[in-house]
Amino acid sequence: MGKKQEPSVAASSEWTDEEGLRQPRGDVHAWLPGTNQTLCGLPLHRARLDRFQHVLWVDALWLADTTDSGIAICRRCAAAGGRSTRRWSRVDPRP
Ligand SMILES: [Zn+2]
């Protein structure tokens, strides 16, 4: 539709909610549907990440902030523009 595509997520682990939907857990990265790597450059297959096309990255960020969801947000993905409501800013390069 000419709109910029919102990233979904890819995660190292998953659980199933009450409605039977797969939900991400563990290491959670931003992933653009149609690509085979995360925003931070990890190949999904080699990093053993599962795709969650129905879970938007912004929602995962919100879940990680507000719930005890077991989600570990990838800081490199967050810095790579996954947080679409904020202007991109340089992060501390040290770990
Ligand atoms: Zn990442």
JSON list of C-alpha atoms and ligand atoms in Angstrom, two decimals:
[
{"chain": "A", "resi": 1, "resn": "MET", "atom": "CA", "xyz": [0.00, 0.00, 0.00]},
{"chain": "A", "resi": 2, "resn": "GLY", "atom": "CA", "xyz": [3.03, 2.26, -0.31]},
{"chain": "A", "resi": 3, "resn": "LYS", "atom": "CA", "xyz": [3.42, 2.46, 3.44]},
{"chain": "A", "resi": 4, "resn": "LYS", "atom": "CA", "xyz": [6.69, 1.70, 5.10]},
{"chain": "A", "resi": 5, "resn": "GLN", "atom": "CA", "xyz": [6.55, -1.83, 6.37]},
{"chain": "A", "resi": 6, "resn": "GLU", "atom": "CA", "xyz": [6.57, -2.32, 10.10]},
{"chain": "A", "resi": 7, "resn": "PRO", "atom": "CA", "xyz": [9.05, -4.91, 11.32]},
{"chain": "A", "resi": 8, "resn": "SER", "atom": "CA", "xyz": [7.75, -8.05, 12.96]},
{"chain": "A", "resi": 9, "resn": "VAL", "atom": "CA", "xyz": [9.86, -10.15, 15.30]},
{"chain": "A", "resi": 10, "resn": "ALA", "atom": "CA", "xyz": [12.03, -13.25, 15.24]},
{"chain": "A", "resi": 11, "resn": "ALA", "atom": "CA", "xyz": [12.79, -14.98, 18.53]},
{"chain": "A", "resi": 12, "resn": "SER", "atom": "CA", "xyz": [14.89, -17.78, 19.94]},
{"chain": "A", "resi": 13, "resn": "SER", "atom": "CA", "xyz": [12.03, -19.32, 21.87]},
{"chain": "A", "resi": 14, "resn": "GLU", "atom": "CA", "xyz": [8.25, -19.35, 21.93]},
{"chain": "A", "resi": 15, "resn": "TRP", "atom": "CA", "xyz": [5.19, -20.09, 23.99]},
{"chain": "A", "resi": 16, "resn": "THR", "atom": "CA", "xyz": [1.52, -20.41, 23.14]},
{"chain": "A", "resi": 17, "resn": "ASP", "atom": "CA", "xyz": [-1.02, -18.06, 24.68]},
{"chain": "A", "resi": 18, "resn": "GLU", "atom": "CA", "xyz": [-4.60, -18.83, 25.78]},
{"chain": "A", "resi": 19, "resn": "GLU", "atom": "CA", "xyz": [-5.89, -18.24, 22.27]},
{"chain": "A", "resi": 20, "resn": "GLY", "atom": "CA", "xyz": [-3.42, -20.65, 20.73]},
{"chain": "A", "resi": 21, "resn": "LEU", "atom": "CA", "xyz": [-1.24, -17.94, 19.23]},
{"chain": "A", "resi": 22, "resn": "ARG", "atom": "CA", "xyz": [2.51, -18.39, 19.17]},
{"chain": "A", "resi": 23, "resn": "GLN", "atom": "CA", "xyz": [4.24, -15.68, 21.17]},
{"chain": "A", "resi": 24, "resn": "PRO", "atom": "CA", "xyz": [7.96, -14.82, 21.21]},
{"chain": "A", "resi": 25, "resn": "ARG", "atom": "CA", "xyz": [10.24, -15.42, 24.14]},
{"chain": "A", "resi": 26, "resn": "GLY", "atom": "CA", "xyz": [13.96, -15.38, 24.77]},
{"chain": "A", "resi": 27, "resn": "ASP", "atom": "CA", "xyz": [16.13, -13.30, 22.48]},
{"chain": "A", "resi": 28, "resn": "VAL", "atom": "CA", "xyz": [13.81, -11.16, 20.38]},
{"chain": "A", "resi": 29, "resn": "HIS", "atom": "CA", "xyz": [14.97, -9.41, 17.23]},
{"chain": "A", "resi": 30, "resn": "ALA", "atom": "CA", "xyz": [13.29, -7.15, 14.69]},
{"chain": "A", "resi": 31, "resn": "TRP", "atom": "CA", "xyz": [12.58, -8.86, 11.38]},
{"chain": "A", "resi": 32, "resn": "LEU", "atom": "CA", "xyz": [11.07, -7.56, 8.17]},
{"chain": "A", "resi": 33, "resn": "PRO", "atom": "CA", "xyz": [8.73, -10.13, 6.61]},
{"chain": "A", "resi": 34, "resn": "GLY", "atom": "CA", "xyz": [10.10, -11.24, 3.27]},
{"chain": "A", "resi": 35, "resn": "THR", "atom": "CA", "xyz": [13.70, -11.13, 4.41]},
{"chain": "A", "resi": 36, "resn": "ASN", "atom": "CA", "xyz": [15.69, -13.97, 5.92]},
{"chain": "A", "resi": 37, "resn": "GLN", "atom": "CA", "xyz": [17.71, -12.02, 8.42]},
{"chain": "A", "resi": 38, "resn": "THR", "atom": "CA", "xyz": [17.09, -9.77, 11.38]},
{"chain": "A", "resi": 39, "resn": "LEU", "atom": "CA", "xyz": [17.54, -5.99, 11.32]},
{"chain": "A", "resi": 40, "resn": "CYS", "atom": "CA", "xyz": [20.85, -6.44, 13.15]},
{"chain": "A", "resi": 41, "resn": "GLY", "atom": "CA", "xyz": [22.03, -8.81, 10.42]},
{"chain": "A", "resi": 42, "resn": "LEU", "atom": "CA", "xyz": [21.63, -12.27, 11.95]},
{"chain": "A", "resi": 43, "resn": "PRO", "atom": "CA", "xyz": [20.61, -14.98, 9.48]},
{"chain": "A", "resi": 44, "resn": "LEU", "atom": "CA", "xyz": [17.40, -16.43, 10.91]},
{"chain": "A", "resi": 45, "resn": "HIS", "atom": "CA", "xyz": [18.21, -20.00, 10.07]},
{"chain": "A", "resi": 46, "resn": "ARG", "atom": "CA", "xyz": [21.76, -20.04, 11.36]},
{"chain": "A", "resi": 47, "resn": "ALA", "atom": "CA", "xyz": [20.83, -18.17, 14.53]},
{"chain": "A", "resi": 48, "resn": "ARG", "atom": "CA", "xyz": [17.91, -20.59, 15.04]},
{"chain": "A", "resi": 49, "resn": "LEU", "atom": "CA", "xyz": [15.36, -17.83, 15.24]},
{"chain": "A", "resi": 50, "resn": "ASP", "atom": "CA", "xyz": [11.70, -18.46, 14.55]},
{"chain": "A", "resi": 51, "resn": "ARG", "atom": "CA", "xyz": [9.57, -15.91, 12.71]},
{"chain": "A", "resi": 52, "resn": "PHE", "atom": "CA", "xyz": [6.53, -14.33, 14.31]},
{"chain": "A", "resi": 53, "resn": "GLN", "atom": "CA", "xyz": [4.94, -12.44, 11.46]},
{"chain": "A", "resi": 54, "resn": "HIS", "atom": "CA", "xyz": [1.80, -11.72, 13.52]},
{"chain": "A", "resi": 55, "resn": "VAL", "atom": "CA", "xyz": [3.81, -10.06, 16.32]},
{"chain": "A", "resi": 56, "resn": "LEU", "atom": "CA", "xyz": [4.96, -6.52, 15.56]},
{"chain": "A", "resi": 57, "resn": "TRP", "atom": "CA", "xyz": [8.32, -5.36, 16.84]},
{"chain": "A", "resi": 58, "resn": "VAL", "atom": "CA", "xyz": [6.72, -2.34, 18.50]},
{"chain": "A", "resi": 59, "resn": "ASP", "atom": "CA", "xyz": [4.40, -4.67, 20.38]},
{"chain": "A", "resi": 60, "resn": "ALA", "atom": "CA", "xyz": [7.33, -6.80, 21.52]},
{"chain": "A", "resi": 61, "resn": "LEU", "atom": "CA", "xyz": [9.07, -3.65, 22.78]},
{"chain": "A", "resi": 62, "resn": "TRP", "atom": "CA", "xyz": [5.92, -2.74, 24.67]},
{"chain": "A", "resi": 63, "resn": "LEU", "atom": "CA", "xyz": [5.61, -6.24, 26.13]},
{"chain": "A", "resi": 64, "resn": "ALA", "atom": "CA", "xyz": [9.23, -6.24, 27.22]},
{"chain": "A", "resi": 65, "resn": "ASP", "atom": "CA", "xyz": [8.71, -2.90, 28.95]},
{"chain": "A", "resi": 66, "resn": "THR", "atom": "CA", "xyz": [5.44, -3.61, 30.67]},
{"chain": "A", "resi": 67, "resn": "THR", "atom": "CA", "xyz": [5.26, -7.32, 31.45]},
{"chain": "A", "resi": 68, "resn": "ASP", "atom": "CA", "xyz": [7.32, -10.10, 32.88]},
{"chain": "A", "resi": 69, "resn": "SER", "atom": "CA", "xyz": [7.29, -11.72, 29.48]},
{"chain": "A", "resi": 70, "resn": "GLY", "atom": "CA", "xyz": [10.73, -13.31, 29.38]},
{"chain": "A", "resi": 71, "resn": "ILE", "atom": "CA", "xyz": [11.56, -11.18, 26.35]},
{"chain": "A", "resi": 72, "resn": "ALA", "atom": "CA", "xyz": [15.13, -9.98, 25.90]},
{"chain": "A", "resi": 73, "resn": "ILE", "atom": "CA", "xyz": [15.04, -7.22, 23.30]},
{"chain": "A", "resi": 74, "resn": "CYS", "atom": "CA", "xyz": [18.02, -7.11, 20.95]},
{"chain": "A", "resi": 75, "resn": "ARG", "atom": "CA", "xyz": [19.65, -3.74, 21.53]},
{"chain": "A", "resi": 76, "resn": "ARG", "atom": "CA", "xyz": [21.24, -3.75, 18.10]},
{"chain": "A", "resi": 77, "resn": "CYS", "atom": "CA", "xyz": [17.86, -4.22, 16.45]},
{"chain": "A", "resi": 78, "resn": "ALA", "atom": "CA", "xyz": [16.40, -1.48, 18.62]},
{"chain": "A", "resi": 79, "resn": "ALA", "atom": "CA", "xyz": [19.23, 0.80, 17.53]},
{"chain": "A", "resi": 80, "resn": "ALA", "atom": "CA", "xyz": [18.85, -0.20, 13.89]},
{"chain": "A", "resi": 81, "resn": "GLY", "atom": "CA", "xyz": [15.61, 1.69, 13.55]},
{"chain": "A", "resi": 82, "resn": "GLY", "atom": "CA", "xyz": [13.20, -0.81, 14.98]},
{"chain": "A", "resi": 83, "resn": "ARG", "atom": "CA", "xyz": [11.73, 1.82, 17.25]},
{"chain": "A", "resi": 84, "resn": "SER", "atom": "CA", "xyz": [9.89, 3.65, 14.52]},
{"chain": "A", "resi": 85, "resn": "THR", "atom": "CA", "xyz": [8.41, 6.37, 16.69]},
{"chain": "A", "resi": 86, "resn": "ARG", "atom": "CA", "xyz": [11.81, 7.67, 17.70]},
{"chain": "A", "resi": 87, "resn": "ARG", "atom": "CA", "xyz": [14.49, 9.34, 15.71]},
{"chain": "A", "resi": 88, "resn": "TRP", "atom": "CA", "xyz": [17.50, 7.14, 15.13]},
{"chain": "A", "resi": 89, "resn": "SER", "atom": "CA", "xyz": [20.27, 7.87, 17.57]},
{"chain": "A", "resi": 90, "resn": "ARG", "atom": "CA", "xyz": [23.71, 6.51, 18.09]},
{"chain": "A", "resi": 91, "resn": "VAL", "atom": "CA", "xyz": [24.05, 4.05, 20.95]},
{"chain": "A", "resi": 92, "resn": "ASP", "atom": "CA", "xyz": [27.03, 3.52, 23.14]},
{"chain": "A", "resi": 93, "resn": "PRO", "atom": "CA", "xyz": [29.29, 1.24, 21.06]},
{"chain": "A", "resi": 94, "resn": "ARG", "atom": "CA", "xyz": [30.69, -0.48, 24.12]},
{"chain": "A", "resi": 95, "resn": "PRO", "atom": "CA", "xyz": [28.86, -3.58, 25.38]},
{"chain": "B", "resi": 1, "resn": "ZN", "atom": "ZN", "xyz": [18.89, -8.18, 16.65]}
]
